[in-house]
């Protein structure tokens, strides 16, 4: 499923970021990461499709706390409340239903390198058609 890559494309097209986003962990310098978080099993339908809650986390890291926090706030404003069709799968693996903020932007830590880390958690709802 290409959901995280599609979400990155949407965010980077709609928010001016200090660094490109990456899937996985933060880098050693200023960076922005997105990654899946644990969630509940999908609901199945008689027709074979599944409605899947897809929780994910975005982390920002910057030498300036204000830059890291502001970037995460802008991302949150951009993706909180997105509705059906706002994001399109490039490989047809999902149909985007909605996205909402689950945990608002908050402070995580200052790393030993002096980088300020902030995070927020979101929950997308995706429809996964029956695989043939």
mmCIF file of C-alpha atoms in Angstrom:
data_model
loop_
_atom_site.group_PDB
_atom_site.id
_atom_site.type_symbol
_atom_site.label_atom_id
_atom_site.label_comp_id
_atom_site.label_asym_id
_atom_site.label_seq_id
_atom_site.Cartn_x
_atom_site.Cartn_y
_atom_site.Cartn_z
ATOM 1 C CA UNK A 1 0.000 0.000 0.000
ATOM 2 C CA UNK A 2 1.352 3.415 -0.938
ATOM 3 C CA UNK A 3 -0.583 5.518 1.593
ATOM 4 C CA UNK A 4 2.391 7.090 3.397
ATOM 5 C CA UNK A 5 4.076 8.038 0.123
ATOM 6 C CA UNK A 6 0.828 9.595 -1.118
ATOM 7 C CA UNK A 7 0.413 11.490 2.171
ATOM 8 C CA UNK A 8 3.969 12.822 1.832
ATOM 9 C CA UNK A 9 3.183 13.982 -1.716
ATOM 10 C CA UNK A 10 0.033 15.751 -0.505
ATOM 11 C CA UNK A 11 1.768 17.472 2.409
ATOM 12 C CA UNK A 12 4.789 18.557 0.356
ATOM 13 C CA UNK A 13 2.483 19.970 -2.342
ATOM 14 C CA UNK A 14 0.467 21.994 0.207
ATOM 15 C CA UNK A 15 2.918 22.995 2.966
ATOM 16 C CA UNK A 16 6.251 24.787 2.665
ATOM 17 C CA UNK A 17 8.629 22.534 4.625
ATOM 18 C CA UNK A 18 12.228 23.115 5.724
ATOM 19 C CA UNK A 19 13.246 19.591 4.592
ATOM 20 C CA UNK A 20 11.662 16.858 2.455
ATOM 21 C CA UNK A 21 9.712 14.269 4.437
ATOM 22 C CA UNK A 22 10.882 10.690 4.779
ATOM 23 C CA UNK A 23 9.211 7.449 5.829
ATOM 24 C CA UNK A 24 10.647 5.937 9.004
ATOM 25 C CA UNK A 25 12.904 7.635 11.507
ATOM 26 C CA UNK A 26 14.291 11.131 11.853
ATOM 27 C CA UNK A 27 17.745 11.842 10.449
ATOM 28 C CA UNK A 28 20.806 13.182 12.261
ATOM 29 C CA UNK A 29 20.060 16.805 11.340
ATOM 30 C CA UNK A 30 16.941 18.900 10.741
ATOM 31 C CA UNK A 31 14.374 16.440 9.394
ATOM 32 C CA UNK A 32 10.719 15.428 9.138
ATOM 33 C CA UNK A 33 9.511 11.820 9.325
ATOM 34 C CA UNK A 34 6.218 9.978 8.918
ATOM 35 C CA UNK A 35 5.572 6.424 10.070
ATOM 36 C CA UNK A 36 2.684 4.083 10.817
ATOM 37 C CA UNK A 37 1.648 3.457 14.418
ATOM 38 C CA UNK A 38 -0.273 0.496 15.876
ATOM 39 C CA UNK A 39 -4.015 0.451 15.271
ATOM 40 C CA UNK A 40 -7.126 -1.663 15.374
ATOM 41 C CA UNK A 41 -7.879 -4.450 12.876
ATOM 42 C CA UNK A 42 -9.924 -3.413 9.824
ATOM 43 C CA UNK A 43 -13.697 -3.842 9.599
ATOM 44 C CA UNK A 44 -14.713 -6.255 6.847
ATOM 45 C CA UNK A 45 -17.745 -6.018 4.567
ATOM 46 C CA UNK A 46 -19.794 -8.759 2.945
ATOM 47 C CA UNK A 47 -18.638 -7.622 -0.498
ATOM 48 C CA UNK A 48 -15.066 -8.375 0.583
ATOM 49 C CA UNK A 49 -13.703 -4.851 1.067
ATOM 50 C CA UNK A 50 -12.313 -3.547 4.336
ATOM 51 C CA UNK A 51 -12.524 -0.179 6.063
ATOM 52 C CA UNK A 52 -9.147 0.293 7.703
ATOM 53 C CA UNK A 53 -8.205 2.826 10.352
ATOM 54 C CA UNK A 54 -4.619 3.761 9.573
ATOM 55 C CA UNK A 55 -2.964 5.653 12.437
ATOM 56 C CA UNK A 56 0.307 7.409 11.645
ATOM 57 C CA UNK A 57 2.761 9.724 13.332
ATOM 58 C CA UNK A 58 4.603 12.741 11.998
ATOM 59 C CA UNK A 59 7.743 13.958 13.742
ATOM 60 C CA UNK A 60 9.599 17.208 13.125
ATOM 61 C CA UNK A 61 13.150 17.893 14.262
ATOM 62 C CA UNK A 62 14.999 21.200 13.981
ATOM 63 C CA UNK A 63 17.732 23.161 15.735
ATOM 64 C CA UNK A 64 15.146 25.923 16.274
ATOM 65 C CA UNK A 65 12.189 24.767 18.413
ATOM 66 C CA UNK A 66 9.857 27.324 16.835
ATOM 67 C CA UNK A 67 10.588 26.075 13.322
ATOM 68 C CA UNK A 68 9.967 22.429 14.290
ATOM 69 C CA UNK A 69 6.708 23.241 16.096
ATOM 70 C CA UNK A 70 5.391 25.635 13.426
ATOM 71 C CA UNK A 71 6.024 23.101 10.666
ATOM 72 C CA UNK A 72 4.057 20.461 12.548
ATOM 73 C CA UNK A 73 1.211 22.906 13.203
ATOM 74 C CA UNK A 74 1.033 23.747 9.487
ATOM 75 C CA UNK A 75 1.000 20.065 8.562
ATOM 76 C CA UNK A 76 -1.792 19.457 11.087
ATOM 77 C CA UNK A 77 -3.893 22.343 9.730
ATOM 78 C CA UNK A 78 -3.435 20.953 6.227
ATOM 79 C CA UNK A 79 -4.384 17.304 6.831
ATOM 80 C CA UNK A 80 -6.836 17.475 9.761
ATOM 81 C CA UNK A 81 -10.332 17.128 8.317
ATOM 82 C CA UNK A 82 -9.336 15.922 4.858
ATOM 83 C CA UNK A 83 -12.223 14.041 3.286
ATOM 84 C CA UNK A 84 -12.990 11.463 0.630
ATOM 85 C CA UNK A 85 -10.816 11.692 -2.454
ATOM 86 C CA UNK A 86 -8.354 14.309 -1.134
ATOM 87 C CA UNK A 87 -5.533 11.794 -1.549
ATOM 88 C CA UNK A 88 -5.396 9.280 -4.382
ATOM 89 C CA UNK A 89 -3.461 6.027 -4.375
ATOM 90 C CA UNK A 90 -1.033 5.835 -7.273
ATOM 91 C CA UNK A 91 -1.315 2.031 -7.378
ATOM 92 C CA UNK A 92 -5.026 1.649 -6.547
ATOM 93 C CA UNK A 93 -4.317 0.000 -3.195
ATOM 94 C CA UNK A 94 -6.731 2.192 -1.199
ATOM 95 C CA UNK A 95 -9.501 4.768 -1.416
ATOM 96 C CA UNK A 96 -8.975 7.668 0.966
ATOM 97 C CA UNK A 97 -12.024 8.331 3.169
ATOM 98 C CA UNK A 98 -10.845 10.850 5.784
ATOM 99 C CA UNK A 99 -8.046 11.987 8.083
ATOM 100 C CA UNK A 100 -8.243 13.539 11.540
ATOM 101 C CA UNK A 101 -5.732 14.605 14.163
ATOM 102 C CA UNK A 102 -5.656 12.124 17.051
ATOM 103 C CA UNK A 103 -2.984 13.737 19.241
ATOM 104 C CA UNK A 104 -2.204 17.405 18.674
ATOM 105 C CA UNK A 105 1.377 18.607 18.121
ATOM 106 C CA UNK A 106 3.449 18.238 21.265
ATOM 107 C CA UNK A 107 7.024 18.306 22.504
ATOM 108 C CA UNK A 108 9.045 15.073 22.632
ATOM 109 C CA UNK A 109 12.629 15.986 23.505
ATOM 110 C CA UNK A 110 15.768 17.960 22.835
ATOM 111 C CA UNK A 111 18.356 15.528 21.461
ATOM 112 C CA UNK A 112 21.974 15.402 22.582
ATOM 113 C CA UNK A 113 22.771 17.359 19.386
ATOM 114 C CA UNK A 114 20.442 20.162 20.509
ATOM 115 C CA UNK A 115 17.672 19.339 18.038
ATOM 116 C CA UNK A 116 14.072 19.949 19.144
ATOM 117 C CA UNK A 117 11.640 17.117 18.352
ATOM 118 C CA UNK A 118 7.859 17.468 18.157
ATOM 119 C CA UNK A 119 5.219 14.930 17.170
ATOM 120 C CA UNK A 120 1.530 14.546 16.368
ATOM 121 C CA UNK A 121 -0.556 11.454 15.647
ATOM 122 C CA UNK A 122 -3.290 11.243 13.038
ATOM 123 C CA UNK A 123 -5.815 8.648 11.988
ATOM 124 C CA UNK A 124 -6.762 8.100 8.382
ATOM 125 C CA UNK A 125 -9.650 5.953 7.278
ATOM 126 C CA UNK A 126 -8.984 3.963 4.122
ATOM 127 C CA UNK A 127 -11.235 1.677 2.111
ATOM 128 C CA UNK A 128 -9.371 -1.388 0.863
ATOM 129 C CA UNK A 129 -11.226 -3.147 -1.961
ATOM 130 C CA UNK A 130 -11.414 -6.921 -2.050
ATOM 131 C CA UNK A 131 -8.253 -8.377 -3.524
ATOM 132 C CA UNK A 132 -8.941 -10.668 -6.443
#
